[in-house]
mmCIF file of C-alpha atoms in Angstrom:
data_model
loop_
_atom_site.group_PDB
_atom_site.id
_atom_site.type_symbol
_atom_site.label_atom_id
_atom_site.label_comp_id
_atom_site.label_asym_id
_atom_site.label_seq_id
_atom_site.Cartn_x
_atom_site.Cartn_y
_atom_site.Cartn_z
ATOM 1 C CA UNK A 218 -4.307 -4.412 -1.335
ATOM 2 C CA UNK A 219 -1.487 -3.844 1.129
ATOM 3 C CA UNK A 220 -1.676 -6.630 4.051
ATOM 4 C CA UNK A 221 -0.079 -5.578 7.394
ATOM 5 C CA UNK A 222 0.936 -8.345 9.991
ATOM 6 C CA UNK A 223 1.371 -7.849 13.679
ATOM 7 C CA UNK A 224 3.326 -9.906 16.181
ATOM 8 C CA UNK A 225 2.915 -11.080 18.376
ATOM 9 C CA UNK A 226 -0.918 -10.862 18.749
ATOM 10 C CA UNK A 227 -0.802 -10.940 22.693
ATOM 11 C CA UNK A 228 2.268 -10.179 24.560
ATOM 12 C CA UNK A 229 2.384 -10.173 28.458
ATOM 13 C CA UNK A 230 4.910 -7.992 30.371
ATOM 14 C CA UNK A 231 5.211 -6.471 33.640
ATOM 15 C CA UNK A 232 5.758 -2.514 34.683
ATOM 16 C CA UNK A 233 9.301 -1.239 33.925
ATOM 17 C CA UNK A 234 9.691 -3.766 31.051
ATOM 18 C CA UNK A 235 10.800 -2.828 27.670
ATOM 19 C CA UNK A 236 8.434 -4.224 25.207
ATOM 20 C CA UNK A 237 8.831 -4.328 21.128
ATOM 21 C CA UNK A 238 5.951 -5.178 18.666
ATOM 22 C CA UNK A 239 6.449 -5.800 14.908
ATOM 23 C CA UNK A 240 4.451 -4.622 11.798
ATOM 24 C CA UNK A 241 5.120 -6.307 8.679
ATOM 25 C CA UNK A 242 3.767 -5.288 5.362
ATOM 26 C CA UNK A 243 3.145 -7.231 2.397
ATOM 27 C CA UNK A 244 4.715 -4.780 0.235
ATOM 28 C CA UNK A 245 7.018 -1.865 0.514
ATOM 29 C CA UNK A 246 5.402 1.076 1.965
ATOM 30 C CA UNK A 247 8.447 3.142 2.426
ATOM 31 C CA UNK A 248 7.840 5.035 5.787
ATOM 32 C CA UNK A 249 4.139 5.657 5.599
ATOM 33 C CA UNK A 250 3.488 4.103 8.802
ATOM 34 C CA UNK A 251 1.441 4.914 11.937
ATOM 35 C CA UNK A 252 1.112 3.334 15.446
ATOM 36 C CA UNK A 253 -2.109 3.613 17.589
ATOM 37 C CA UNK A 254 -3.123 2.870 20.997
ATOM 38 C CA UNK A 255 -6.616 1.658 21.937
ATOM 39 C CA UNK A 256 -7.820 1.457 25.281
ATOM 40 C CA UNK A 257 -10.967 -0.624 25.948
ATOM 41 C CA UNK A 258 -14.305 1.121 25.003
ATOM 42 C CA UNK A 259 -12.333 4.118 23.744
ATOM 43 C CA UNK A 260 -11.197 5.271 20.364
ATOM 44 C CA UNK A 261 -7.588 4.739 18.868
ATOM 45 C CA UNK A 262 -5.094 7.524 19.989
ATOM 46 C CA UNK A 263 -2.430 8.160 17.388
ATOM 47 C CA UNK A 264 1.220 7.751 19.194
ATOM 48 C CA UNK A 265 3.643 7.810 15.863
ATOM 49 C CA UNK A 266 3.386 8.626 12.293
ATOM 50 C CA UNK A 267 5.950 8.261 9.116
ATOM 51 C CA UNK A 268 7.050 5.304 11.046
ATOM 52 C CA UNK A 269 9.474 7.167 13.958
ATOM 53 C CA UNK A 270 7.803 10.830 14.280
ATOM 54 C CA UNK A 271 6.419 10.835 17.642
ATOM 55 C CA UNK A 272 2.940 12.549 18.163
ATOM 56 C CA UNK A 273 3.144 15.753 20.204
ATOM 57 C CA UNK A 274 2.015 15.275 23.601
ATOM 58 C CA UNK A 275 3.223 11.278 23.150
ATOM 59 C CA UNK A 276 5.619 10.215 25.965
ATOM 60 C CA UNK A 277 9.049 9.489 25.081
ATOM 61 C CA UNK A 278 9.062 6.076 26.148
ATOM 62 C CA UNK A 279 7.539 5.328 22.979
ATOM 63 C CA UNK A 280 9.450 4.930 19.554
ATOM 64 C CA UNK A 281 9.313 3.750 16.162
ATOM 65 C CA UNK A 282 11.433 2.530 13.466
ATOM 66 C CA UNK A 283 11.930 0.907 10.352
ATOM 67 C CA UNK A 284 10.841 1.450 6.468
ATOM 68 C CA UNK A 285 10.027 -0.910 3.906
ATOM 69 C CA UNK A 286 8.155 -3.634 4.847
ATOM 70 C CA UNK A 287 9.149 -4.175 8.533
ATOM 71 C CA UNK A 288 8.685 -1.813 11.586
ATOM 72 C CA UNK A 289 8.430 -1.985 15.146
ATOM 73 C CA UNK A 290 7.181 0.130 18.029
ATOM 74 C CA UNK A 291 8.865 -0.074 21.362
ATOM 75 C CA UNK A 292 7.970 0.999 24.698
ATOM 76 C CA UNK A 293 10.995 1.697 26.912
ATOM 77 C CA UNK A 294 9.750 1.262 30.155
ATOM 78 C CA UNK A 295 6.174 0.150 30.632
ATOM 79 C CA UNK A 296 3.765 2.337 32.581
ATOM 80 C CA UNK A 297 0.221 1.153 33.771
ATOM 81 C CA UNK A 298 -1.302 3.182 31.368
ATOM 82 C CA UNK A 299 0.239 1.533 28.182
ATOM 83 C CA UNK A 300 -1.394 -1.712 28.498
ATOM 84 C CA UNK A 301 -3.571 -1.472 25.733
ATOM 85 C CA UNK A 302 -4.329 -2.819 22.296
ATOM 86 C CA UNK A 303 -1.563 -1.473 19.781
ATOM 87 C CA UNK A 304 -2.495 -1.215 15.894
ATOM 88 C CA UNK A 305 -0.141 -0.348 12.865
ATOM 89 C CA UNK A 306 -1.576 1.341 10.097
ATOM 90 C CA UNK A 307 -0.134 1.918 6.419
ATOM 91 C CA UNK A 308 -0.983 4.944 4.078
ATOM 92 C CA UNK A 309 1.234 4.154 1.135
ATOM 93 C CA UNK A 310 -2.010 2.744 -0.880
ATOM 94 C CA UNK A 311 -5.520 3.404 0.624
ATOM 95 C CA UNK A 312 -5.398 2.543 4.383
ATOM 96 C CA UNK A 313 -4.875 -0.781 6.170
ATOM 97 C CA UNK A 314 -4.511 -1.523 9.725
ATOM 98 C CA UNK A 315 -2.802 -4.535 11.510
ATOM 99 C CA UNK A 316 -5.030 -6.974 13.333
ATOM 100 C CA UNK A 317 -3.732 -5.643 16.670
ATOM 101 C CA UNK A 318 -1.164 -6.683 19.331
ATOM 102 C CA UNK A 319 -3.097 -6.642 22.857
ATOM 103 C CA UNK A 320 -0.464 -5.956 25.831
ATOM 104 C CA UNK A 321 -1.404 -7.243 28.715
ATOM 105 C CA UNK A 322 -0.127 -7.487 32.436
ATOM 106 C CA UNK A 323 1.923 -10.370 33.199
ATOM 107 C CA UNK B 296 -9.066 21.762 20.607
ATOM 108 C CA UNK B 297 -10.865 20.071 17.681
ATOM 109 C CA UNK B 298 -13.510 17.305 18.471
ATOM 110 C CA UNK B 299 -15.445 15.105 16.414
ATOM 111 C CA UNK B 300 -18.652 13.758 17.386
ATOM 112 C CA UNK B 301 -20.664 10.651 15.950
ATOM 113 C CA UNK B 302 -24.648 10.337 15.845
ATOM 114 C CA UNK B 303 -27.081 8.499 14.025
ATOM 115 C CA UNK B 304 -29.295 5.110 13.769
ATOM 116 C CA UNK B 305 -27.737 2.472 16.353
ATOM 117 C CA UNK B 306 -30.032 -0.085 15.340
ATOM 118 C CA UNK B 307 -30.441 -0.881 11.150
ATOM 119 C CA UNK B 308 -32.506 -3.593 9.970
ATOM 120 C CA UNK B 309 -30.673 -5.819 7.555
ATOM 121 C CA UNK B 310 -30.808 -4.796 3.879
ATOM 122 C CA UNK B 311 -31.527 -1.275 4.982
ATOM 123 C CA UNK B 312 -29.216 1.892 4.705
ATOM 124 C CA UNK B 313 -26.814 2.809 7.667
ATOM 125 C CA UNK B 314 -26.976 6.768 8.161
ATOM 126 C CA UNK B 315 -24.325 8.121 10.363
ATOM 127 C CA UNK B 316 -23.134 11.943 10.847
ATOM 128 C CA UNK B 317 -19.890 13.490 12.170
ATOM 129 C CA UNK B 318 -20.004 16.928 13.884
ATOM 130 C CA UNK B 319 -16.725 18.818 13.757
ATOM 131 C CA UNK B 320 -16.351 21.449 16.429
ATOM 132 C CA UNK B 321 -13.034 23.595 17.420
ATOM 133 C CA UNK B 322 -11.961 23.567 13.732
ATOM 134 C CA UNK B 323 -13.522 24.158 10.016
ATOM 135 C CA UNK B 324 -14.264 20.911 8.085
ATOM 136 C CA UNK B 325 -13.676 23.218 5.038
ATOM 137 C CA UNK B 326 -9.978 23.380 5.342
ATOM 138 C CA UNK B 327 -8.226 22.310 2.370
ATOM 139 C CA UNK B 328 -5.461 21.086 4.500
ATOM 140 C CA UNK B 329 -7.310 17.781 5.974
ATOM 141 C CA UNK B 330 -9.412 14.638 4.753
ATOM 142 C CA UNK B 331 -12.171 13.467 6.527
ATOM 143 C CA UNK B 332 -12.825 9.317 7.321
ATOM 144 C CA UNK B 333 -14.961 7.069 8.377
ATOM 145 C CA UNK B 334 -13.351 3.930 10.183
ATOM 146 C CA UNK B 335 -15.018 0.825 11.673
ATOM 147 C CA UNK B 336 -14.251 -2.013 14.141
ATOM 148 C CA UNK B 337 -16.369 -4.844 14.711
ATOM 149 C CA UNK B 338 -16.901 -6.248 17.983
ATOM 150 C CA UNK B 339 -13.714 -7.825 19.277
ATOM 151 C CA UNK B 340 -11.951 -7.280 15.920
ATOM 152 C CA UNK B 341 -9.353 -4.817 14.167
ATOM 153 C CA UNK B 342 -10.114 -1.273 12.136
ATOM 154 C CA UNK B 343 -11.305 -1.048 8.821
ATOM 155 C CA UNK B 344 -10.964 2.145 6.850
ATOM 156 C CA UNK B 345 -14.362 2.822 4.967
ATOM 157 C CA UNK B 346 -13.459 5.958 3.206
ATOM 158 C CA UNK B 347 -12.819 9.714 3.140
ATOM 159 C CA UNK B 348 -13.813 12.986 1.728
ATOM 160 C CA UNK B 349 -11.963 16.347 1.193
ATOM 161 C CA UNK B 350 -13.903 19.889 1.593
ATOM 162 C CA UNK B 351 -14.271 19.824 -2.292
ATOM 163 C CA UNK B 352 -16.661 16.939 -2.306
ATOM 164 C CA UNK B 353 -13.849 14.455 -3.847
ATOM 165 C CA UNK B 354 -14.353 10.888 -2.242
ATOM 166 C CA UNK B 355 -12.191 7.836 -1.779
ATOM 167 C CA UNK B 356 -13.514 4.694 -0.652
ATOM 168 C CA UNK B 357 -12.248 1.126 0.325
ATOM 169 C CA UNK B 358 -12.840 -1.116 -2.752
ATOM 170 C CA UNK B 359 -14.051 -3.768 -0.882
ATOM 171 C CA UNK B 360 -17.181 -1.420 0.230
ATOM 172 C CA UNK B 361 -17.275 0.903 -2.675
ATOM 173 C CA UNK B 362 -20.197 -0.369 -4.081
ATOM 174 C CA UNK B 363 -22.562 0.396 -0.638
ATOM 175 C CA UNK B 364 -20.544 3.383 0.603
ATOM 176 C CA UNK B 365 -21.376 7.042 0.148
ATOM 177 C CA UNK B 366 -19.869 9.993 2.086
ATOM 178 C CA UNK B 367 -20.767 13.749 1.908
ATOM 179 C CA UNK B 368 -20.215 16.781 3.408
ATOM 180 C CA UNK B 369 -22.305 19.753 4.638
ATOM 181 C CA UNK B 370 -20.102 22.743 4.972
ATOM 182 C CA UNK B 371 -22.691 24.580 6.128
ATOM 183 C CA UNK B 372 -23.276 22.438 9.543
ATOM 184 C CA UNK B 373 -19.542 21.716 9.536
ATOM 185 C CA UNK B 374 -20.006 17.899 9.466
ATOM 186 C CA UNK B 375 -20.008 15.063 7.025
ATOM 187 C CA UNK B 376 -21.740 11.986 7.079
ATOM 188 C CA UNK B 377 -22.005 8.164 5.884
ATOM 189 C CA UNK B 378 -24.393 6.340 4.104
ATOM 190 C CA UNK B 379 -23.830 2.250 4.016
ATOM 191 C CA UNK B 380 -26.452 0.326 2.003
ATOM 192 C CA UNK B 381 -27.668 -3.240 1.780
ATOM 193 C CA UNK B 382 -26.314 -3.751 5.566
ATOM 194 C CA UNK B 383 -25.823 -7.324 6.811
ATOM 195 C CA UNK B 384 -24.851 -8.537 10.466
ATOM 196 C CA UNK B 385 -21.098 -8.333 9.280
ATOM 197 C CA UNK B 386 -21.908 -4.644 8.927
ATOM 198 C CA UNK B 387 -22.240 -4.634 12.994
ATOM 199 C CA UNK B 388 -19.436 -2.514 14.361
ATOM 200 C CA UNK B 389 -18.346 0.659 16.459
ATOM 201 C CA UNK B 390 -18.105 3.424 13.893
ATOM 202 C CA UNK B 391 -15.477 6.096 14.125
ATOM 203 C CA UNK B 392 -15.117 9.509 12.014
ATOM 204 C CA UNK B 393 -11.556 10.863 12.017
ATOM 205 C CA UNK B 394 -9.640 13.627 10.683
ATOM 206 C CA UNK B 395 -6.259 12.986 8.448
ATOM 207 C CA UNK B 396 -3.950 15.411 6.729
ATOM 208 C CA UNK B 397 -4.029 15.431 3.008
ATOM 209 C CA UNK B 398 -4.165 11.920 1.995
ATOM 210 C CA UNK B 399 -2.043 9.629 2.141
ATOM 211 C CA UNK B 400 -2.189 10.068 5.994
ATOM 212 C CA UNK B 401 -2.457 8.988 9.130
ATOM 213 C CA UNK B 402 -5.555 9.913 11.572
ATOM 214 C CA UNK B 403 -4.659 12.647 14.373
ATOM 215 C CA UNK B 404 -8.204 13.371 15.891
ATOM 216 C CA UNK B 405 -11.022 10.781 16.357
ATOM 217 C CA UNK B 406 -14.468 10.831 17.549
ATOM 218 C CA UNK B 407 -15.653 8.735 20.457
ATOM 219 C CA UNK B 408 -17.278 6.322 17.996
ATOM 220 C CA UNK B 409 -20.898 5.055 17.730
ATOM 221 C CA UNK B 410 -22.187 1.370 18.019
ATOM 222 C CA UNK B 411 -24.537 0.208 15.153
ATOM 223 C CA UNK B 412 -26.203 -3.346 15.334
ATOM 224 C CA UNK B 413 -27.641 -4.632 12.313
ATOM 225 C CA UNK B 414 -30.492 -7.064 13.435
ATOM 226 C CA UNK B 415 -34.062 -7.539 12.421
#
């Protein structure tokens, strides 16, 4: 099984801040990584796939990078709608998700 | 616009079988380009992929659940279904259906989810 570990588990920030979330894989997954945003009570929403490709309709303040075992999701300037929980997902071998990073208002 | 809608039993007794259906609208489940998955999320916890099915009927399951899971497809009704047998309280979760491209893949469309509680 490929394990995905996100850090931090919780992140406090303010509107306008630049934030970065890290996702590490237990073995190389090349660029087979996606990022999702989940608002409370809602289904996850795809933000980025193949590590760095922005899904259509997703604001350009979201970006992804990395390959192999270490990946990052960056939000360049936080907006009020961005306070949510973020998950990474590997799809190199079956599918596993990180445990999530909750982004809340400082 | 593709839409997925889960439905099924919200309360299941321990040791019984959980049954859910995902109705797909705005697109054909028979398209060869996509896989159709079930994913769950226990209360306050993260996401767990359960398995997926192709329009051909080929299935792939999470090894940790494989012995209890069956996913099937009904092309005439444009829907696919999940059965999870011998449930316990640990199977209590929000269950989502989702679309992926040809595996391996990410999930670009999700249903709103349906809550399943396992309790006597």
